PDB file of C-alpha atoms in Angstrom:
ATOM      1  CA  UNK A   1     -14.320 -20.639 -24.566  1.00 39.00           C
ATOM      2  CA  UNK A   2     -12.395 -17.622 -26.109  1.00 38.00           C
ATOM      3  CA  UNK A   3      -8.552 -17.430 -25.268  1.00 42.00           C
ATOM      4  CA  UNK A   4      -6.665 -14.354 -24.757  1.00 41.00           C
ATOM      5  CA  UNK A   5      -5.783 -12.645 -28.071  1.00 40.00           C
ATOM      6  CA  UNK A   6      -1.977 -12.331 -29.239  1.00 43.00           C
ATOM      7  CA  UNK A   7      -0.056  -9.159 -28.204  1.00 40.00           C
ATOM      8  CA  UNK A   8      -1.219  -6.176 -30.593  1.00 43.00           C
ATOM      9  CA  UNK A   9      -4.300  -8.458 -31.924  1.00 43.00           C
ATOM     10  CA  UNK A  10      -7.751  -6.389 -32.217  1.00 44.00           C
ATOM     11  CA  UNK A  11      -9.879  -7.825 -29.291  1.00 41.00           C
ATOM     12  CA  UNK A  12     -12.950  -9.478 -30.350  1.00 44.00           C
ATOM     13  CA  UNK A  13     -16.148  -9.949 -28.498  1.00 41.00           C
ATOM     14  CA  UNK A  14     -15.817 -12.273 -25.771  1.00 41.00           C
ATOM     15  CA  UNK A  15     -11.689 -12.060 -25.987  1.00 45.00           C
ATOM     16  CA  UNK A  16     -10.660 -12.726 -22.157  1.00 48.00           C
ATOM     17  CA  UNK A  17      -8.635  -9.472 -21.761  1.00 46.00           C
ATOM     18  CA  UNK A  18      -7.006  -9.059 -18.298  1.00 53.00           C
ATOM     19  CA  UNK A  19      -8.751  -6.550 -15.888  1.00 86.00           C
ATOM     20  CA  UNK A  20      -6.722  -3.592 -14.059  1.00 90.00           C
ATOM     21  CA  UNK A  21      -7.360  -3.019 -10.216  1.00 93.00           C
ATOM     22  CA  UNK A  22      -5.542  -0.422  -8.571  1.00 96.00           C
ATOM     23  CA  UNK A  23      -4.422  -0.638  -5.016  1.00 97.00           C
ATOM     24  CA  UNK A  24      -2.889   1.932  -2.817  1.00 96.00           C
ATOM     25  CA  UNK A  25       0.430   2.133  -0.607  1.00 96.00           C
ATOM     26  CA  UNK A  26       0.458   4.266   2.519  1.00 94.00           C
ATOM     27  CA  UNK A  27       1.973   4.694   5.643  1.00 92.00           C
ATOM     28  CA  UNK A  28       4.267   7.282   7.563  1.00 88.00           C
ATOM     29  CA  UNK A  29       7.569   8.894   6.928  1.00 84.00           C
ATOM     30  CA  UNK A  30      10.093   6.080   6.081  1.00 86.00           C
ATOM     31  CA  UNK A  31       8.046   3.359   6.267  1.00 91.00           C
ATOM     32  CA  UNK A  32       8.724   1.115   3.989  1.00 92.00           C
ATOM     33  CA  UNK A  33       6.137   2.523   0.832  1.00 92.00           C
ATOM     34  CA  UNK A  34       8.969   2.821  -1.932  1.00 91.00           C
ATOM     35  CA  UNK A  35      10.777  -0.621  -1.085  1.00 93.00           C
ATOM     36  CA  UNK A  36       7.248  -2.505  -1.088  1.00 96.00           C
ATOM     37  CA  UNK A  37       6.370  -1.019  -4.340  1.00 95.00           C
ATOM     38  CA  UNK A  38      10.229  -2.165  -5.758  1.00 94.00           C
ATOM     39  CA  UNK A  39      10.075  -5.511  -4.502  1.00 96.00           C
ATOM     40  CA  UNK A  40       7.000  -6.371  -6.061  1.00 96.00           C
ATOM     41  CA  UNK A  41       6.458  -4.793  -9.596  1.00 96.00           C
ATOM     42  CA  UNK A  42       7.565  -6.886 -12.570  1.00 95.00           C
ATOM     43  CA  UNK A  43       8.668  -3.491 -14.111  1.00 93.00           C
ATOM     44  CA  UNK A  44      10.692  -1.260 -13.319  1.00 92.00           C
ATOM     45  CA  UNK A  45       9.089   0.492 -10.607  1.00 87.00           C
ATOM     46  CA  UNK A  46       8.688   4.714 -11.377  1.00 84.00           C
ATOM     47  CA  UNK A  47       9.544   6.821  -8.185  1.00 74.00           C
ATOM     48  CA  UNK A  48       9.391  10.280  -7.360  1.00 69.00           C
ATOM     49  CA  UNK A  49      12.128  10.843  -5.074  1.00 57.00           C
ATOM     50  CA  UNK A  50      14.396  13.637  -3.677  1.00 50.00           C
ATOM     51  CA  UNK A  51      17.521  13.733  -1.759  1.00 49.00           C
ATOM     52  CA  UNK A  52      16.577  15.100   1.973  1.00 46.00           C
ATOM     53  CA  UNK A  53      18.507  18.367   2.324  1.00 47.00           C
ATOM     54  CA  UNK A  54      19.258  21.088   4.519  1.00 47.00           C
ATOM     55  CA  UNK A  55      15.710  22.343   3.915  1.00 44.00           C
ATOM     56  CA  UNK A  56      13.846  19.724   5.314  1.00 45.00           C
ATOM     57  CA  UNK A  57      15.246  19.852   8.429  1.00 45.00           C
ATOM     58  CA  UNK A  58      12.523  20.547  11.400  1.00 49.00           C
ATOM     59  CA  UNK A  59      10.010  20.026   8.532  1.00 47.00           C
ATOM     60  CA  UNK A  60      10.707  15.979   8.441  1.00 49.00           C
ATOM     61  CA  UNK A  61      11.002  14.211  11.491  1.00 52.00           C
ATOM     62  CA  UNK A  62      13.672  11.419  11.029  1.00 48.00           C
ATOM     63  CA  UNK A  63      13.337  10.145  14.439  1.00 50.00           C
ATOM     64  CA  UNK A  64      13.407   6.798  14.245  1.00 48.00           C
ATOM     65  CA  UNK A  65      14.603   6.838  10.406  1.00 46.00           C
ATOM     66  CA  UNK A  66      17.875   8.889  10.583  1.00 49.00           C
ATOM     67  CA  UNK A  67      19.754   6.902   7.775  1.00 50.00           C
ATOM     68  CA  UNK A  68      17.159   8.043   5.500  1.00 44.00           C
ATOM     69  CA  UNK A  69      18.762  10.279   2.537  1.00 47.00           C
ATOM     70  CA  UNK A  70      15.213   9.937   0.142  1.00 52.00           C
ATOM     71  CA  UNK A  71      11.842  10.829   0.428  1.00 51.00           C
ATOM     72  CA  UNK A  72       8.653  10.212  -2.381  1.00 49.00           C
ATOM     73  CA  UNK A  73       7.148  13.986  -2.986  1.00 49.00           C
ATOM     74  CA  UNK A  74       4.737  12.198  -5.655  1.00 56.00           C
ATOM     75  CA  UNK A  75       4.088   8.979  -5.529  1.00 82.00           C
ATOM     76  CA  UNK A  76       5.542   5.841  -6.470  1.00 89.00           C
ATOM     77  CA  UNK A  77       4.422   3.397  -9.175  1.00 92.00           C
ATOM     78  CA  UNK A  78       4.580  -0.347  -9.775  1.00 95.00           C
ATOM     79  CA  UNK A  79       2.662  -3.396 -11.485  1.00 94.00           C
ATOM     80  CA  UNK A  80       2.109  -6.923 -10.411  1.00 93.00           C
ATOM     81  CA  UNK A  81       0.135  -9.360 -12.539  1.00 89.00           C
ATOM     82  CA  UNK A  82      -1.614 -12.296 -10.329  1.00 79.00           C
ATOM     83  CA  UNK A  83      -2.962 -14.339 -13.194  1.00 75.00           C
ATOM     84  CA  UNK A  84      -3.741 -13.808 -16.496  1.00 76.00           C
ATOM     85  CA  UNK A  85      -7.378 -12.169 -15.603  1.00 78.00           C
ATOM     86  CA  UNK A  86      -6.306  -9.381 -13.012  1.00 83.00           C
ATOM     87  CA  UNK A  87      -3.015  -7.284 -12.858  1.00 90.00           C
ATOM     88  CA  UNK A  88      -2.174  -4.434  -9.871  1.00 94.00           C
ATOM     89  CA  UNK A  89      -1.379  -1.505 -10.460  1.00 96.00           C
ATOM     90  CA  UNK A  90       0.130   0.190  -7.043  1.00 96.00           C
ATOM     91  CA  UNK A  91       0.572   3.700  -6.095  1.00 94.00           C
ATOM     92  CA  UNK A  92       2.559   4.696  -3.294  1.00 91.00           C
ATOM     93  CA  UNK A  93       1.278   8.029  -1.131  1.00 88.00           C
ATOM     94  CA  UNK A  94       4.276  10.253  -0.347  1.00 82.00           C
ATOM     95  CA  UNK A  95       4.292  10.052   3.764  1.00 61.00           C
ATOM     96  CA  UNK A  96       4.762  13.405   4.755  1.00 58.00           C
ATOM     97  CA  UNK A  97       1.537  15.491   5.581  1.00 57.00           C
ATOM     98  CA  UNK A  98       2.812  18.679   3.217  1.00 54.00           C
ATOM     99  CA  UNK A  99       1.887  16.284   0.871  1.00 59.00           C
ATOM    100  CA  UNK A 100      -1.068  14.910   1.369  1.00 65.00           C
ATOM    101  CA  UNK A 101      -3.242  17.629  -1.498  1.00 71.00           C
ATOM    102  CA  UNK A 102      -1.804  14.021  -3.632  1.00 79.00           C
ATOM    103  CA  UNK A 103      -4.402  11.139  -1.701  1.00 86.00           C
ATOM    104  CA  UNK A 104      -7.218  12.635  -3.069  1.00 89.00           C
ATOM    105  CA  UNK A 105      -6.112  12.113  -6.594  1.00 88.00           C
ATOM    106  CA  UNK A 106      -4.335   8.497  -5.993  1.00 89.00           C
ATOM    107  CA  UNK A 107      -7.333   7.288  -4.286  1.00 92.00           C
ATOM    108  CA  UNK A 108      -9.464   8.088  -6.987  1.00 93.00           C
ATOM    109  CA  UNK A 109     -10.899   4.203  -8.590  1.00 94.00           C
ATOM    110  CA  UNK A 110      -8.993   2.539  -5.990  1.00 96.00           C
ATOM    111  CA  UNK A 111      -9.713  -1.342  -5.199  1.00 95.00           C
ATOM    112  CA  UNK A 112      -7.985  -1.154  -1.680  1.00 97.00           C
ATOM    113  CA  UNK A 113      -5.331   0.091   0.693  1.00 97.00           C
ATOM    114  CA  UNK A 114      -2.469  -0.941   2.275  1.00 98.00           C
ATOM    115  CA  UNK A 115      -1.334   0.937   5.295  1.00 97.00           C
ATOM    116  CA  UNK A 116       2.442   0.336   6.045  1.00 97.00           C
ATOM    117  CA  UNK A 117       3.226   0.426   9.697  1.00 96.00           C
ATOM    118  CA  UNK A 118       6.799   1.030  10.999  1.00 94.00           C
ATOM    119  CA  UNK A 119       6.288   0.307  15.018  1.00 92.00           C
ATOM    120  CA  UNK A 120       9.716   2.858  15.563  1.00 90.00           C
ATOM    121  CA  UNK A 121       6.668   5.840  14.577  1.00 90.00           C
ATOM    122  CA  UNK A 122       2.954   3.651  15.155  1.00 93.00           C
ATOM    123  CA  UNK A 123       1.869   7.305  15.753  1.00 93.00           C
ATOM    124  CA  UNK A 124       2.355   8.164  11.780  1.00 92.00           C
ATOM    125  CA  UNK A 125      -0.510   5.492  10.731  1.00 92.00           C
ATOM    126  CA  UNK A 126      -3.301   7.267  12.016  1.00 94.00           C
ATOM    127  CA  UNK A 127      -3.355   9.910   9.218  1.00 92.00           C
ATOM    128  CA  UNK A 128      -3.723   7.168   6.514  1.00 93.00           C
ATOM    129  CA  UNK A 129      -5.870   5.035   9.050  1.00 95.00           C
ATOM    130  CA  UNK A 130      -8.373   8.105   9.341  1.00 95.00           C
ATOM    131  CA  UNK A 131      -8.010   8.813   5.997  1.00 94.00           C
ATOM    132  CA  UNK A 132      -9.217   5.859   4.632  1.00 96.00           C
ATOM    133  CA  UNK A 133     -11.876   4.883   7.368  1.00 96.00           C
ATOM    134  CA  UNK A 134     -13.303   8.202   6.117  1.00 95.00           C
ATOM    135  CA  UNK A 135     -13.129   7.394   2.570  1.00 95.00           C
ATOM    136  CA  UNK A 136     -14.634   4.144   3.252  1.00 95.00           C
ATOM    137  CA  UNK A 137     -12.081   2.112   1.860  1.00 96.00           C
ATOM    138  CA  UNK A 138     -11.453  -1.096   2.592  1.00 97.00           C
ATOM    139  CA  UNK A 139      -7.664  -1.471   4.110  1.00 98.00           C
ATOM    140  CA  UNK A 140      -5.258  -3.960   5.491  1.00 98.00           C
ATOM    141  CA  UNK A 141      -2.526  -3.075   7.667  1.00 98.00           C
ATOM    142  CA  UNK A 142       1.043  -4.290   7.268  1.00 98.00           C
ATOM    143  CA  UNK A 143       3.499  -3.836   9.973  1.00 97.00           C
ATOM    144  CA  UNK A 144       6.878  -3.725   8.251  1.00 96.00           C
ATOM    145  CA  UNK A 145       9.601  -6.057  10.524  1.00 93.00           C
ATOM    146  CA  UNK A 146      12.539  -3.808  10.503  1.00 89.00           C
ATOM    147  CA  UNK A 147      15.836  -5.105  12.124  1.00 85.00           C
ATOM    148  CA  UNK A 148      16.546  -3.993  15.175  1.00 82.00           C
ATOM    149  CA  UNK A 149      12.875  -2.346  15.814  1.00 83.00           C
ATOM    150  CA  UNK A 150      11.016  -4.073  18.408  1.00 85.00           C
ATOM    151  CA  UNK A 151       8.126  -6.417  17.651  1.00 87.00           C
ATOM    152  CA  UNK A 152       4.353  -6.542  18.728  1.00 92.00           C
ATOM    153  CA  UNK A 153       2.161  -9.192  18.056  1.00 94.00           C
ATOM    154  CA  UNK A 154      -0.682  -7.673  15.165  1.00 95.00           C
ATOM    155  CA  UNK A 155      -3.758  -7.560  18.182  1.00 95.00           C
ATOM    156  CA  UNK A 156      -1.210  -5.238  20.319  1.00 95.00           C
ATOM    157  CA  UNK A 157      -0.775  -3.154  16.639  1.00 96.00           C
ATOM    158  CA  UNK A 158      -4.339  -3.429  16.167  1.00 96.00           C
ATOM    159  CA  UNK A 159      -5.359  -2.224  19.552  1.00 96.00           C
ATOM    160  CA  UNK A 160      -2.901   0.192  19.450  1.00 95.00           C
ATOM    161  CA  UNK A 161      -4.110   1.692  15.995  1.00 96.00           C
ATOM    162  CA  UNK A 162      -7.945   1.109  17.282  1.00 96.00           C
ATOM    163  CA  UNK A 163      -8.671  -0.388  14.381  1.00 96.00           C
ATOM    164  CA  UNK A 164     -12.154  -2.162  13.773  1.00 93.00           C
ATOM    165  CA  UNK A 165     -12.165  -5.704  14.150  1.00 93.00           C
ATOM    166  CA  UNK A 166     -12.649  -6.669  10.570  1.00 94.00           C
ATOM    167  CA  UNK A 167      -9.543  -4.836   9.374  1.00 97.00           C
ATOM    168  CA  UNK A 168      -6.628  -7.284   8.680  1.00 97.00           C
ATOM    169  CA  UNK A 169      -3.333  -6.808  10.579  1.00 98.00           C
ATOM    170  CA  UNK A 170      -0.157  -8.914   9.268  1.00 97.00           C
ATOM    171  CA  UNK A 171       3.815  -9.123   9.692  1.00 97.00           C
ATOM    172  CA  UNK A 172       5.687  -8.567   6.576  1.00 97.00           C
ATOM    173  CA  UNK A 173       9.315  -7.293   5.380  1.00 97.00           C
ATOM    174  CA  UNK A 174       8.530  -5.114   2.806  1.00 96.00           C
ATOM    175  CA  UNK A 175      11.730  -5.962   1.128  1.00 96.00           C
ATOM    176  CA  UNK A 176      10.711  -9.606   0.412  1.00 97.00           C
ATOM    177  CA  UNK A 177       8.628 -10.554  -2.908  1.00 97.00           C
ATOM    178  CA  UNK A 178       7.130 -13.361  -1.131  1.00 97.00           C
ATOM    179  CA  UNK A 179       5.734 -11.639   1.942  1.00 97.00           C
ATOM    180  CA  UNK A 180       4.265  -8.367  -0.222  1.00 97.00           C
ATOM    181  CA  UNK A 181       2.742 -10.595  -2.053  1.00 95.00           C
ATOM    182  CA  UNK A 182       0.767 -12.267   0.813  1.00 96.00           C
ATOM    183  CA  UNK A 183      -0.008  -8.845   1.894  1.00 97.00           C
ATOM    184  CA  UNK A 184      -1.524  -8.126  -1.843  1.00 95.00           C
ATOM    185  CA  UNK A 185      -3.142 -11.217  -1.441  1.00 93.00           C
ATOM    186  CA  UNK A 186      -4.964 -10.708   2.085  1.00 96.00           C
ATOM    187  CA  UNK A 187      -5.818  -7.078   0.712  1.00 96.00           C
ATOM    188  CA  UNK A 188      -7.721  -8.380  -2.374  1.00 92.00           C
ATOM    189  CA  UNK A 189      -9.119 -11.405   0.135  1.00 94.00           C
ATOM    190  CA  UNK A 190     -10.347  -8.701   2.238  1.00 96.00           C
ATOM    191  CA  UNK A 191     -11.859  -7.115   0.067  1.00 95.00           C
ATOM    192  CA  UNK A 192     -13.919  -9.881  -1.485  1.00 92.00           C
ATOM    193  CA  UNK A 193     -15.045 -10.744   2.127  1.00 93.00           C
ATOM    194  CA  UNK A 194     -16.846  -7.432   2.356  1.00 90.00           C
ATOM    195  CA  UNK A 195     -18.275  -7.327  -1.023  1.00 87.00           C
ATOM    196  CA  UNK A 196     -19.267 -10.786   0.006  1.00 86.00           C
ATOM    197  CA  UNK A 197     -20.656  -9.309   3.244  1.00 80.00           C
ATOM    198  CA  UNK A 198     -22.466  -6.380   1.793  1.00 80.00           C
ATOM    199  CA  UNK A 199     -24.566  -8.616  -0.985  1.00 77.00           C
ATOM    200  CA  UNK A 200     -25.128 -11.068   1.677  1.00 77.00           C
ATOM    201  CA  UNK A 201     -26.777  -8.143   3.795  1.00 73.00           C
ATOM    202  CA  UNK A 202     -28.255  -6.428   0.669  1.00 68.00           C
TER     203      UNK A 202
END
């Protein structure tokens, strides 16, 4: 059995070098996207932010999210290895719809989704909800506990969203390690399960 080669060896045939899947991060409007991405990545996480100005106003609704001074107009960018075999790579979507010409390009080789939900503004899922469903790839949704907000079991989410019955629905604080990673984890589960699904039925 080979092991993995030394940092800045040449690979060799049958080297076990670690693969690269790439998962995405979406949601509405002050969701959560940039904090789940931060409290994650074991480097230091790349954002494309901006300071909300004048400008914005009656273009971004901060109902719900009035404290909010930053927004992503790109995308955001962090890694997470699991084991030595498979590392994430995660791209967050930007959450406002002037920006959406960016999905198509972030989606592009994408493993999964994750679809932040911020029950303050349930209504701004459906655009990444839609999006993907359309795409045809597979999703989890991850309702993100903030204090104060009031909390719904995931089948009232789920019902409320209209999602299929296959697509996982979860608590989680995006600002704690441990629960993103359980979301990461039920995202990659879930996506197993249908690859497991579709061979079964091939």
């Amino acid at each position: 059995m080979s092991s993995t080669p030394r940092p800045g060896a040449p690979a060799a045939p049958g080297d076990l070098l670690p693969e690269a899947a790439k998962i995405l991060v979406a949601g509405g409007f002050g969701a959560g996207k940039s904090t789940l991405v931060s409290a994650i990545s074991e480097i230091v996480p790349f954002h494309t932010e901006e300071v909300l100005t004048r400008s914005s106003m009656g273009v971004d609704d901060l109902a719900g999210v009035e404290g909010k001074g930053t927004t992503t107009v790109a995308l955001d960018f962090g890694r997470i290895t699991i084991h030595n075999r498979l590392a994430l790579f995660l791209f967050g979507t930007p959450g406002q719809g002037r920006f959406s010409f960016m999905w198509d390009e972030l989606a592009a080789g994408a493993l999964c989704a994750i679809v932040l939900a911020d029950t303050r503004r349930l209504s701004d899922c459906f655009p990444a909800v839609d999006y993907f469903e359309r795409l045809g790839l597979p999703f989890v949704v991850a309702v993100n506990c903030f204090e104060g907000a009031r909390s719904y079991p995931p089948d009232t989410v789920r019902r409320a969203l209209t999602l299929q019955p296959e697509v996982p629905v979860m608590l989680c604080d995006a600002r704690l390690r441990t629960s993103v990673k359980d979301v990461l984890v039920k995202a990659v589960d879930h996506v197993l399960l249908m690859e497991t699904g579709r061979s079964a039925h091939a």
